[in-house]
PDB file of C-alpha atoms (C1' of nucleotides) in Angstrom:
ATOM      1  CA  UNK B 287       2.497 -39.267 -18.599  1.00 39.00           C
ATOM      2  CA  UNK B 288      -0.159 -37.905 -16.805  1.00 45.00           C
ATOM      3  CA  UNK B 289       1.132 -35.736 -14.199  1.00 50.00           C
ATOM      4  CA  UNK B 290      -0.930 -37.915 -11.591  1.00 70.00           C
ATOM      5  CA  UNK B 291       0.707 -36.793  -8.826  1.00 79.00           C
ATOM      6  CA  UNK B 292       1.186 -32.718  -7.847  1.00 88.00           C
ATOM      7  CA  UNK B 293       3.629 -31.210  -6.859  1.00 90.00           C
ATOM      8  CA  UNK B 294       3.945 -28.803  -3.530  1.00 94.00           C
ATOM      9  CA  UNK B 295       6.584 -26.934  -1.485  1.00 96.00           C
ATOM     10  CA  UNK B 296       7.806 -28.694   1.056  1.00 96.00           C
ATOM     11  CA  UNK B 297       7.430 -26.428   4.358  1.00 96.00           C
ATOM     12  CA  UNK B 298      10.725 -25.106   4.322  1.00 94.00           C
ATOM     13  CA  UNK B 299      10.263 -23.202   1.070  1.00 94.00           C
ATOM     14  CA  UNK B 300       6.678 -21.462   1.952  1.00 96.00           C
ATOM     15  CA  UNK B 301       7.297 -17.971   1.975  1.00 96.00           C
ATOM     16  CA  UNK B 302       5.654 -15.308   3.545  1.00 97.00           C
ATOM     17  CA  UNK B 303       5.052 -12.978   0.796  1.00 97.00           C
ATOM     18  CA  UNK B 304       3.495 -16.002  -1.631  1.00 97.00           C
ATOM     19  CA  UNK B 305       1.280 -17.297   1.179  1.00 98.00           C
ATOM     20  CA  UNK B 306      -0.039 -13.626   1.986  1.00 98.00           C
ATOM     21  CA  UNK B 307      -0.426 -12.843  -1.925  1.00 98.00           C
ATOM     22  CA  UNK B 308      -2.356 -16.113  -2.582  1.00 98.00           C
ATOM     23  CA  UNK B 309      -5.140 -14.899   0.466  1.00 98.00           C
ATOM     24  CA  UNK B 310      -5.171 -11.666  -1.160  1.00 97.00           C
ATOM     25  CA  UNK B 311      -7.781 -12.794  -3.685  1.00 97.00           C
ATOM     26  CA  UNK B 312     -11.691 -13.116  -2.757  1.00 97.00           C
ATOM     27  CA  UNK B 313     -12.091 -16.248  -4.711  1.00 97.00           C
ATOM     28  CA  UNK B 314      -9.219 -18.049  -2.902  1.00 98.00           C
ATOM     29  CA  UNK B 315      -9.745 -16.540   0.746  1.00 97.00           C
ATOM     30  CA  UNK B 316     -13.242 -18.048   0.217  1.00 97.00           C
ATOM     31  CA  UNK B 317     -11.603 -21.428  -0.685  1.00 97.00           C
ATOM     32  CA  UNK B 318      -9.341 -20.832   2.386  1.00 98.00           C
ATOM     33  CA  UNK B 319     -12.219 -20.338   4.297  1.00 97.00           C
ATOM     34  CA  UNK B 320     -14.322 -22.948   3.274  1.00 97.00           C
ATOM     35  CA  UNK B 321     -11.188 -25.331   3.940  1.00 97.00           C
ATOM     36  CA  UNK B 322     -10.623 -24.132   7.325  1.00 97.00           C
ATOM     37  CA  UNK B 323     -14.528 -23.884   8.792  1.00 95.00           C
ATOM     38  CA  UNK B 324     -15.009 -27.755   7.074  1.00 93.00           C
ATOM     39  CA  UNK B 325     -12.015 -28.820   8.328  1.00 92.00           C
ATOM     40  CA  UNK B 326     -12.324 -31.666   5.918  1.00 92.00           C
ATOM     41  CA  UNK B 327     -10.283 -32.243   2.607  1.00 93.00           C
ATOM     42  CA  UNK B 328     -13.143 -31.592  -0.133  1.00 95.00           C
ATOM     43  CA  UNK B 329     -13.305 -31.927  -3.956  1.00 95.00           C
ATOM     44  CA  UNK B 330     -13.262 -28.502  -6.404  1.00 93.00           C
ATOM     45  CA  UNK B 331     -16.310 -29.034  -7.256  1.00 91.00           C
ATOM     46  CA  UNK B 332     -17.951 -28.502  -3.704  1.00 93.00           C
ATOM     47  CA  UNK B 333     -16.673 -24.629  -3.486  1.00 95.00           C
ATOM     48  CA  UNK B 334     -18.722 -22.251  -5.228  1.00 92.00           C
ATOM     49  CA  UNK B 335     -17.151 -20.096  -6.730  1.00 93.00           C
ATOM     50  CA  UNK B 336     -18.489 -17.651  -9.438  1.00 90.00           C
ATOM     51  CA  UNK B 337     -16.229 -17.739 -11.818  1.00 95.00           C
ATOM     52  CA  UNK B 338     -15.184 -20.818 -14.739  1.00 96.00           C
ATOM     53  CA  UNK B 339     -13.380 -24.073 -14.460  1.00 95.00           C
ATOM     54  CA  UNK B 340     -10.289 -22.679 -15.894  1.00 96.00           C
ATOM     55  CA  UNK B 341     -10.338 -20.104 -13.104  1.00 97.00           C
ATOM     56  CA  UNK B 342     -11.091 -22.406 -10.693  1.00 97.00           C
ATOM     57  CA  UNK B 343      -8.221 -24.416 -11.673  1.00 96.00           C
ATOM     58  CA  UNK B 344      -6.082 -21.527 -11.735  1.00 97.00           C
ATOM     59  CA  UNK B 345      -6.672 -20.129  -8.040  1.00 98.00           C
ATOM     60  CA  UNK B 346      -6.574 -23.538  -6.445  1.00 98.00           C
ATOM     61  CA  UNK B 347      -2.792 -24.478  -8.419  1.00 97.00           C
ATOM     62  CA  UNK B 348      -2.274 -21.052  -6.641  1.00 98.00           C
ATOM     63  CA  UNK B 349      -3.068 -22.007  -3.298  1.00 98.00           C
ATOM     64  CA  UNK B 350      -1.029 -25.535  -3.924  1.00 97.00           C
ATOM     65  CA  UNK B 351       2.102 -23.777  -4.911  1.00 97.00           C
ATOM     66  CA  UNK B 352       2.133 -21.406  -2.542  1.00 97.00           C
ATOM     67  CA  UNK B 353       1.827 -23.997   0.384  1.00 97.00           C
ATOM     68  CA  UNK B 354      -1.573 -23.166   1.042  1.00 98.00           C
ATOM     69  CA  UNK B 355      -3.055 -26.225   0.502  1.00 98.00           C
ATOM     70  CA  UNK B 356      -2.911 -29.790  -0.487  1.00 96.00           C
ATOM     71  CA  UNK B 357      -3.815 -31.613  -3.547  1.00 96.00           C
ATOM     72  CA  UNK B 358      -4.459 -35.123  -4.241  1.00 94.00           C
ATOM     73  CA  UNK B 359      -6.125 -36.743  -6.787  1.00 92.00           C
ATOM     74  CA  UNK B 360      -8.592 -39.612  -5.758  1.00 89.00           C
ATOM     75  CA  UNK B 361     -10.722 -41.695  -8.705  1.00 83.00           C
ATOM     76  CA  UNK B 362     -12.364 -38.848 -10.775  1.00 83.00           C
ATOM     77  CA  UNK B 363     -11.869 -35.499  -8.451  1.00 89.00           C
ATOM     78  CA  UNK B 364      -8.939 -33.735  -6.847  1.00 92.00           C
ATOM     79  CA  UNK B 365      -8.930 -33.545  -2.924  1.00 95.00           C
ATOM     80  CA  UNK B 366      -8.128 -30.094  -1.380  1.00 96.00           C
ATOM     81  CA  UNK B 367      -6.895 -29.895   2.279  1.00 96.00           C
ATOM     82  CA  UNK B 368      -5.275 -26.865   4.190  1.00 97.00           C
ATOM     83  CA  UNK B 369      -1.565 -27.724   5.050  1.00 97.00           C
ATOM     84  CA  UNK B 370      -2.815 -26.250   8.241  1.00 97.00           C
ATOM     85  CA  UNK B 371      -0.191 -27.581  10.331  1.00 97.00           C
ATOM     86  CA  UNK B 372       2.701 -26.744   8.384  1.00 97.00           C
ATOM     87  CA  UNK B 373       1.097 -22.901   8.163  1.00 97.00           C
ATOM     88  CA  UNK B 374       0.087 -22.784  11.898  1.00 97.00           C
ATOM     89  CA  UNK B 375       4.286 -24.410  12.817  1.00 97.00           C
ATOM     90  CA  UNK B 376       5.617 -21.312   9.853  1.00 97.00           C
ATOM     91  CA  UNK B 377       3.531 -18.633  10.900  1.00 97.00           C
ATOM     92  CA  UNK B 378       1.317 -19.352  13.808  1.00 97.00           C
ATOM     93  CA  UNK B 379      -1.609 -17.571  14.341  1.00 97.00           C
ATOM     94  CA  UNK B 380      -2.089 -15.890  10.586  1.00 98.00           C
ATOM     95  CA  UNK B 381      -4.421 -18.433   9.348  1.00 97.00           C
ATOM     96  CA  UNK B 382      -7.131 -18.545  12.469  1.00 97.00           C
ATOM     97  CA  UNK B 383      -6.823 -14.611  12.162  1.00 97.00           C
ATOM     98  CA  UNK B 384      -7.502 -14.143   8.601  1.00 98.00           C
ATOM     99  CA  UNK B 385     -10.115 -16.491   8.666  1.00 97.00           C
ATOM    100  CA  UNK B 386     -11.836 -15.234  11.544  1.00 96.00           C
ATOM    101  CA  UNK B 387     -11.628 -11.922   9.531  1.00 96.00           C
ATOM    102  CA  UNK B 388     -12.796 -13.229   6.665  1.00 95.00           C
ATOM    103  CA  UNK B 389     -15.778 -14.779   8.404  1.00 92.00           C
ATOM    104  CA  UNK B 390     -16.386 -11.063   9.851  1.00 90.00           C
ATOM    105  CA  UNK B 391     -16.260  -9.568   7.455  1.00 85.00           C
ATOM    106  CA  UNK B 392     -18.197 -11.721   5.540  1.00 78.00           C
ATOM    107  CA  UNK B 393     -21.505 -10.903   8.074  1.00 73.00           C
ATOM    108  CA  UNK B 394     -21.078  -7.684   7.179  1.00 73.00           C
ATOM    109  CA  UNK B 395     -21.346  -8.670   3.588  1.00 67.00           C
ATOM    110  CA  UNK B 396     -23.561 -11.125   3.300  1.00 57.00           C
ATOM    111  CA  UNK B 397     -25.535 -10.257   6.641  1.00 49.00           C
ATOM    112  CA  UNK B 398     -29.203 -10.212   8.291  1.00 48.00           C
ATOM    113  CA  UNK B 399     -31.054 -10.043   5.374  1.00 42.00           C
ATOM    114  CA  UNK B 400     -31.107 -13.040   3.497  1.00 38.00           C
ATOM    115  CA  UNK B 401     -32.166 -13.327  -0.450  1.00 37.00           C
ATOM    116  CA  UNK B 402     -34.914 -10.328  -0.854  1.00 36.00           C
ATOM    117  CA  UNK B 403     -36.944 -11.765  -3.784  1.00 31.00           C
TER     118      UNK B 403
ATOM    119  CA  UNK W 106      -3.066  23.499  -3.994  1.00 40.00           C
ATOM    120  CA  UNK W 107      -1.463  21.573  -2.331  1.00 45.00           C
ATOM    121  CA  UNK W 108      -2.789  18.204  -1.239  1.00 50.00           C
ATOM    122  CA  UNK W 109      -1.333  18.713   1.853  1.00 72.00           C
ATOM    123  CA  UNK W 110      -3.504  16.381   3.758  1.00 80.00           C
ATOM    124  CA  UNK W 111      -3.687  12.837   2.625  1.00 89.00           C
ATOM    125  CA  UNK W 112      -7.078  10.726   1.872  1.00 91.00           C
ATOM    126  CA  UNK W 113      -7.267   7.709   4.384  1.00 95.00           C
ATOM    127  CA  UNK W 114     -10.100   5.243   4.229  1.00 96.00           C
ATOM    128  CA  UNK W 115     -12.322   5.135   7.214  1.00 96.00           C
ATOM    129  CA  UNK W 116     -11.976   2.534   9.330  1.00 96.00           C
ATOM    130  CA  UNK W 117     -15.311   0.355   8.049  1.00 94.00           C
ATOM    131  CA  UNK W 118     -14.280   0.796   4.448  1.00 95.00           C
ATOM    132  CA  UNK W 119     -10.657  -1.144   5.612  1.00 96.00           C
ATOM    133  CA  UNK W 120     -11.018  -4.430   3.291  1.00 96.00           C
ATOM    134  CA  UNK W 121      -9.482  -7.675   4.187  1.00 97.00           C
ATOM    135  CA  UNK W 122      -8.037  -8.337   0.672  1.00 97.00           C
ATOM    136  CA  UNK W 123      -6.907  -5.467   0.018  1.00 97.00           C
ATOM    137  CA  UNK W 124      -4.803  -5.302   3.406  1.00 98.00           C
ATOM    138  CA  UNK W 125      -3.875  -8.656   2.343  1.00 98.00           C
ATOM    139  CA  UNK W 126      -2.485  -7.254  -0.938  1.00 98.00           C
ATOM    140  CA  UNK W 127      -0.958  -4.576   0.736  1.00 98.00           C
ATOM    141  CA  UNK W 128       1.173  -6.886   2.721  1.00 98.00           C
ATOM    142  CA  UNK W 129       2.033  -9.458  -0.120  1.00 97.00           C
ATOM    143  CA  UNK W 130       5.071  -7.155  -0.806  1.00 97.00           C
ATOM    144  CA  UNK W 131       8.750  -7.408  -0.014  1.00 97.00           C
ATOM    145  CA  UNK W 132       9.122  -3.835   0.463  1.00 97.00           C
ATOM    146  CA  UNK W 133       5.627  -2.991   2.197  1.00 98.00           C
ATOM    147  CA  UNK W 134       6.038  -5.908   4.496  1.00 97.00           C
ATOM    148  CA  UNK W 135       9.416  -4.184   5.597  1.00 97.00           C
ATOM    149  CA  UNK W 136       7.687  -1.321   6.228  1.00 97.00           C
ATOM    150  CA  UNK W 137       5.186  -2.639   8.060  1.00 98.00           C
ATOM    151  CA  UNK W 138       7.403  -4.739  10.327  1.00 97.00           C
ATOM    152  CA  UNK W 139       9.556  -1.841  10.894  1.00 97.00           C
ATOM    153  CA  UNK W 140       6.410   0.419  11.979  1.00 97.00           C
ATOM    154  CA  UNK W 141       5.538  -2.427  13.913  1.00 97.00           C
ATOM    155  CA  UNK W 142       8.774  -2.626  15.734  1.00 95.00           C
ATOM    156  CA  UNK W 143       9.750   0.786  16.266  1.00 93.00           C
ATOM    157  CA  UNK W 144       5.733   1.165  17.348  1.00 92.00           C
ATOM    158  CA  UNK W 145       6.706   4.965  16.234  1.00 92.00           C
ATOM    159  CA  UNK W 146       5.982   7.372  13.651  1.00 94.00           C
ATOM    160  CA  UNK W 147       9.039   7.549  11.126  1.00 95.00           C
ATOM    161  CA  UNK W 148       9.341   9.811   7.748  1.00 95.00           C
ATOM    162  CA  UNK W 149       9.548   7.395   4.594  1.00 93.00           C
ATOM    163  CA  UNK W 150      13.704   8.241   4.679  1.00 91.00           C
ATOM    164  CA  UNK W 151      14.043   6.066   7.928  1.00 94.00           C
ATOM    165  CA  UNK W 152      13.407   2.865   7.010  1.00 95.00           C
ATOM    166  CA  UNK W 153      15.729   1.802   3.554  1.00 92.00           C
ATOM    167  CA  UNK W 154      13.793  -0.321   0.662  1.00 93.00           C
ATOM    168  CA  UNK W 155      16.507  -0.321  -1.652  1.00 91.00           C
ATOM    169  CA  UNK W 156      14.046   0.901  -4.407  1.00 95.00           C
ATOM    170  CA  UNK W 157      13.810   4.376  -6.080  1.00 96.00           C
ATOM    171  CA  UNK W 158      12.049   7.118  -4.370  1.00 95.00           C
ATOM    172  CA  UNK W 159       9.042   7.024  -6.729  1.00 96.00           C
ATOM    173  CA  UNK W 160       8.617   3.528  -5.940  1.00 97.00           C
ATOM    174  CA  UNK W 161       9.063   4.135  -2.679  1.00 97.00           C
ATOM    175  CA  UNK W 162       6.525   6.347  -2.594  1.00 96.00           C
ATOM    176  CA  UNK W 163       4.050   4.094  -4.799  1.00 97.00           C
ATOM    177  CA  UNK W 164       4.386   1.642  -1.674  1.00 98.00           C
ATOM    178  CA  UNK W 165       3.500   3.905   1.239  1.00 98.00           C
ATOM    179  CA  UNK W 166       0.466   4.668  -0.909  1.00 97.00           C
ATOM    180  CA  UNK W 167      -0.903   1.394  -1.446  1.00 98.00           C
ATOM    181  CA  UNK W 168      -0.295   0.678   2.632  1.00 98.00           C
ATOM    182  CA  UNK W 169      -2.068   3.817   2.649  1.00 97.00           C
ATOM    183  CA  UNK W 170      -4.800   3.521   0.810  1.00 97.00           C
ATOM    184  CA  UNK W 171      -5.354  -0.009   2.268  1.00 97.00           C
ATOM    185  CA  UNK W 172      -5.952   1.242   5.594  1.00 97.00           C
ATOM    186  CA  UNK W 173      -2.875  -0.267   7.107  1.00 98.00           C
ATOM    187  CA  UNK W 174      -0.835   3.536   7.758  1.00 98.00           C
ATOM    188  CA  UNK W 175      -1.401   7.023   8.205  1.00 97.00           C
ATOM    189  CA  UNK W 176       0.830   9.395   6.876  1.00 96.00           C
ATOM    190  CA  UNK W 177       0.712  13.285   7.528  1.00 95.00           C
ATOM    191  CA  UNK W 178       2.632  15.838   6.420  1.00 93.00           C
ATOM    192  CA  UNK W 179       5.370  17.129   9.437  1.00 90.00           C
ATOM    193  CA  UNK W 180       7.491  20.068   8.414  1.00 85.00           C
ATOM    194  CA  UNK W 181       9.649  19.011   5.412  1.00 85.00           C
ATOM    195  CA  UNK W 182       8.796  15.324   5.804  1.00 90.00           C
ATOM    196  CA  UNK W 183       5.739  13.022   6.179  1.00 93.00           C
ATOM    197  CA  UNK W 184       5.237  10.844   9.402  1.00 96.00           C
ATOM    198  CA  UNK W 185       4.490   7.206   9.084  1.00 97.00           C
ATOM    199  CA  UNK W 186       2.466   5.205  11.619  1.00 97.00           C
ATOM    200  CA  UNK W 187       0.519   1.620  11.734  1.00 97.00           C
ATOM    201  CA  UNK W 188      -3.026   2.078  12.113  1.00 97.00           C
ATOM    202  CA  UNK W 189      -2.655  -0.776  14.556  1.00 97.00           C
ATOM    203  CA  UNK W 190      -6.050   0.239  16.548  1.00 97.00           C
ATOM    204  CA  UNK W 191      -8.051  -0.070  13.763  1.00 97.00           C
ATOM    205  CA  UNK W 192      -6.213  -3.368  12.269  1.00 97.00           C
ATOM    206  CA  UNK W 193      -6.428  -5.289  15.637  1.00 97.00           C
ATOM    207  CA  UNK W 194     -10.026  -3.798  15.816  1.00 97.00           C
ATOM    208  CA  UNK W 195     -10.951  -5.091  12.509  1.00 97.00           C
ATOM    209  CA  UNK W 196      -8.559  -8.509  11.654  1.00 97.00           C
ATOM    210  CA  UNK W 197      -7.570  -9.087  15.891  1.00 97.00           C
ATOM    211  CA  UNK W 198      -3.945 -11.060  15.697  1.00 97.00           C
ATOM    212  CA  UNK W 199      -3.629 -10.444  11.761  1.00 98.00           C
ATOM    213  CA  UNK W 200      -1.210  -7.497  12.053  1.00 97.00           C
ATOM    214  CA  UNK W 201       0.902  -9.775  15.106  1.00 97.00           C
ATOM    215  CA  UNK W 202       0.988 -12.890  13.550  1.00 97.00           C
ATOM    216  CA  UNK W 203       1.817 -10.951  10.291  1.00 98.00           C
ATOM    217  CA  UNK W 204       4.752  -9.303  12.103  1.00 97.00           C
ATOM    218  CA  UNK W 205       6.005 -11.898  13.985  1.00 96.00           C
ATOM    219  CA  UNK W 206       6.052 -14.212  10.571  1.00 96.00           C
ATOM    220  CA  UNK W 207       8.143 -11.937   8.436  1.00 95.00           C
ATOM    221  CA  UNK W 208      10.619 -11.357  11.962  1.00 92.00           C
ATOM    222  CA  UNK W 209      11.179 -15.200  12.113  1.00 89.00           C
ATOM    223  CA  UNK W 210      11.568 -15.394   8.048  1.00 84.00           C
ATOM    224  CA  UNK W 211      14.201 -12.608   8.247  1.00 77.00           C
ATOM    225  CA  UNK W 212      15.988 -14.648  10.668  1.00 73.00           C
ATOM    226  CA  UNK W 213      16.333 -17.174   7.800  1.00 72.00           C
ATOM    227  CA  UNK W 214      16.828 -14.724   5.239  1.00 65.00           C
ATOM    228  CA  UNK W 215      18.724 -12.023   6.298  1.00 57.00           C
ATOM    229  CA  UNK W 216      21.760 -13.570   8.268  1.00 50.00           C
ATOM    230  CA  UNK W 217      25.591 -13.965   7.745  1.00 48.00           C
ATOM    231  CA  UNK W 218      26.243 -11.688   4.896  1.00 40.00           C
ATOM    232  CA  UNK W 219      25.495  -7.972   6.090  1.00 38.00           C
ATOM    233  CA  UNK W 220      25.449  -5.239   3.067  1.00 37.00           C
ATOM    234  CA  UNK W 221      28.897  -5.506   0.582  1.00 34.00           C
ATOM    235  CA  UNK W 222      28.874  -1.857  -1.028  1.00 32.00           C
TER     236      UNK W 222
ATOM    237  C1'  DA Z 265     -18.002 -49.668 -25.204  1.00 75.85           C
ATOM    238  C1'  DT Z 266     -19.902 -45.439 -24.302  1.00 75.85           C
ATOM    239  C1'  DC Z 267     -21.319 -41.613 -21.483  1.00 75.85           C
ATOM    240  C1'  DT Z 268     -20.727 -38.558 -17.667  1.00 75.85           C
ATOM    241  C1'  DT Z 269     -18.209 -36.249 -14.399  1.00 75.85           C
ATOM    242  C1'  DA Z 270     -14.262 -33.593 -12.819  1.00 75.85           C
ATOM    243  C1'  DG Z 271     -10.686 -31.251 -13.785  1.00 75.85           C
ATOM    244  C1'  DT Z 272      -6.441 -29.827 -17.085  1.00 75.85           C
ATOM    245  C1'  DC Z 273      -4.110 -27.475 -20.619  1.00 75.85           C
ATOM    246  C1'  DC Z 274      -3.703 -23.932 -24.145  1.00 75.85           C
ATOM    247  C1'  DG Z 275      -3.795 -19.682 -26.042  1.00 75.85           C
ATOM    248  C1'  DA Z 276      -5.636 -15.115 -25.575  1.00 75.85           C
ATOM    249  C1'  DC Z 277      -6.689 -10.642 -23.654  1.00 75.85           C
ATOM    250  C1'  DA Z 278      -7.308  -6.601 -20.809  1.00 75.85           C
ATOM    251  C1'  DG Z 279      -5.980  -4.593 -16.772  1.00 75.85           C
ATOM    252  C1'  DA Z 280      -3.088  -4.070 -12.742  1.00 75.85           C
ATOM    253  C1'  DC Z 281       1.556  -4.023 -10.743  1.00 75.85           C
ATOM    254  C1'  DG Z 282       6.408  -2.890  -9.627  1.00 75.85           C
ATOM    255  C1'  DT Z 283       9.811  -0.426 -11.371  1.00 75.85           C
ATOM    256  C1'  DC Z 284      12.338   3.586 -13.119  1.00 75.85           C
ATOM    257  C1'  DG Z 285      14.171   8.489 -14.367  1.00 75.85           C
ATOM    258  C1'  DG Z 286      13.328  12.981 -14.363  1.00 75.85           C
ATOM    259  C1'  DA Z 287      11.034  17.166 -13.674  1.00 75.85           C
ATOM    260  C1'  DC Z 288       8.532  19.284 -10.042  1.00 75.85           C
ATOM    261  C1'  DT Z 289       6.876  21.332  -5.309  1.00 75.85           C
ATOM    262  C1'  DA Z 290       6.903  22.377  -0.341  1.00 75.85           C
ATOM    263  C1'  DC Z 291       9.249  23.447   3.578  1.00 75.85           C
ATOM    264  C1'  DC Z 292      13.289  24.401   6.525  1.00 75.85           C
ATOM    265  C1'  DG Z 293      17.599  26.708   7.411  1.00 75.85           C
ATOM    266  C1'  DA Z 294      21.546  29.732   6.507  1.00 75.85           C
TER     267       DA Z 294
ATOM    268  C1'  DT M   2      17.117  34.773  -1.280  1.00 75.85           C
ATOM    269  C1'  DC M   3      18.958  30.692  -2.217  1.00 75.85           C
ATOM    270  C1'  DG M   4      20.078  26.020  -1.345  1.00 75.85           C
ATOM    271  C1'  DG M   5      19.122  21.572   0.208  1.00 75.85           C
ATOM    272  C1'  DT M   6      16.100  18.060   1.679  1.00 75.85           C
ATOM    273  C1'  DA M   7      11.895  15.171   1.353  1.00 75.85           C
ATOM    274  C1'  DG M   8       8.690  13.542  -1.210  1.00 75.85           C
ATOM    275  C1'  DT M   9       5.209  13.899  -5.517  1.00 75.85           C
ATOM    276  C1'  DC M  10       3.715  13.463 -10.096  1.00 75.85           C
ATOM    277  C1'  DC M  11       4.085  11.802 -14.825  1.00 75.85           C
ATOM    278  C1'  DG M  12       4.756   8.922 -18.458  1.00 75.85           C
ATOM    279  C1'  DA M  13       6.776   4.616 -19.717  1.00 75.85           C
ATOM    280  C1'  DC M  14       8.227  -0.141 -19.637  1.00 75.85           C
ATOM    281  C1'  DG M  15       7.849  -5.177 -19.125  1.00 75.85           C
ATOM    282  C1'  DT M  16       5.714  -8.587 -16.404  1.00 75.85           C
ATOM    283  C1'  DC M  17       2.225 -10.867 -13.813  1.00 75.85           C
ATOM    284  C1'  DT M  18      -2.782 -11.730 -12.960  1.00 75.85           C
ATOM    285  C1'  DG M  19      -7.534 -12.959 -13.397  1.00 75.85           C
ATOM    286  C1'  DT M  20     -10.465 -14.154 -16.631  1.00 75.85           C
ATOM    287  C1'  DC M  21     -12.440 -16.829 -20.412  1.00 75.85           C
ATOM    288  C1'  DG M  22     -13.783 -20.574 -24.056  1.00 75.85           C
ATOM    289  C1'  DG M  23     -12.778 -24.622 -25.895  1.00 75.85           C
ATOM    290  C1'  DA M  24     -10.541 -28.815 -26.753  1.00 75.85           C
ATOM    291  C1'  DC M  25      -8.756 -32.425 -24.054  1.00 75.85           C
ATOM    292  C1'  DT M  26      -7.995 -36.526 -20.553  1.00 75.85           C
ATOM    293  C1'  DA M  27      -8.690 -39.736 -16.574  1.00 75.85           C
ATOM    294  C1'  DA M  28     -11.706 -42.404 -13.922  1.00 75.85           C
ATOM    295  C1'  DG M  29     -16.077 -44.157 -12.690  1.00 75.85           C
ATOM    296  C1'  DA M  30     -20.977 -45.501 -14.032  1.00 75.85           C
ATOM    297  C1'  DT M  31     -24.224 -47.601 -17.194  1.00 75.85           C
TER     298       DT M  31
END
DNA sequence: ATCTTAGTCCGACAGACGTCGGACTACCGA
DNA sequence: TCGGTAGTCCGACGTCTGTCGGACTAAGAT
């Protein structure tokens, strides 16, 4: 029963094209991101994401089976981790550029001015 | 009428998920490596997609209109070229590591058996 | 046992995407 | 002037995507 365990690519079958379409999404690069600047593996629950559970669940099996990241449940939550070595061996360089970008671009975003109430 | 000069975005309106998208193609990607290798300008007829021309011309929009090439009209055809100042400006090693990723997954992909018309 | 927490699965839906053929336009060259 | 060449525009199509609510399940906590 219970699919306990998930499934992922092994490294050989990560392709380009998948791992570049699942960054191309705001909620995921911000997992990505969150992933990479924590360096940790953390639960769904400690991303925050704006938009539902279902959705949640959807981008993050997105990121799994695109190589992106790992997934493994432990007790009552899921444990996400970026398969950074296998993506750094594949395509070296892409991840610490996008998320240096991302974190860029995010200043400009999110910037100077915090919360004007 | 005449749109005889194309719309590009400015440089500060170049967003990182949409580049992202841009790439997350087959065909663009091809594109974009070639660009990248030739490091020239090139009419859309130089580099072969093995899609119709509509389509092909649906891609070199969206690269377009995601920041990552110029085109301009040249006599009878319309010049290609990476906006590779602006890209390593903006995502610095994105547009390399992107390159060099899809050269070493062709390497893989695109061996032995050449085109059997 | 029961409750809570964390996440899954199942439709569903609107919108975007990649693809095409075919008619069209702009420019060069003979 | 008349081709030919290069690319555009216009539906149209099937598929994929992001999104949701809601019912569900597994594992800990009480």
């Amino acid at each position: 029963m219970t699919a306990r365990v998930l499934e992922h690519p092994p490294a050989e079958e990560i392709r380009l094209e998948e791992v570049l379409h699942a960054l191309a999404d705001p909620a995921r690069l911000e997992i990505v991101r969150f992933l990479a600047v924590s360096g940790a593996e953390v639960p769904c629950s400690a991303i925050d994401l704006a938009v539902s559970k279902s959705t949640t669940t959807h981008h993050y099996r997105v990121l799994r089976e695109a190589g992106v990241i790992t997934q493994v449940y432990r007790g009552t939550s899921k444990m996400n981790g970026l398969r950074r070595a296998d993506l750094d061996r594949l395509f070296p360089g892409l991840l610490d550029s996008v998320v240096s970008a991302v974190e860029g671009q995010r200043a400009d975003t999110a910037p100077a001015t915090p919360p004007t109430p």
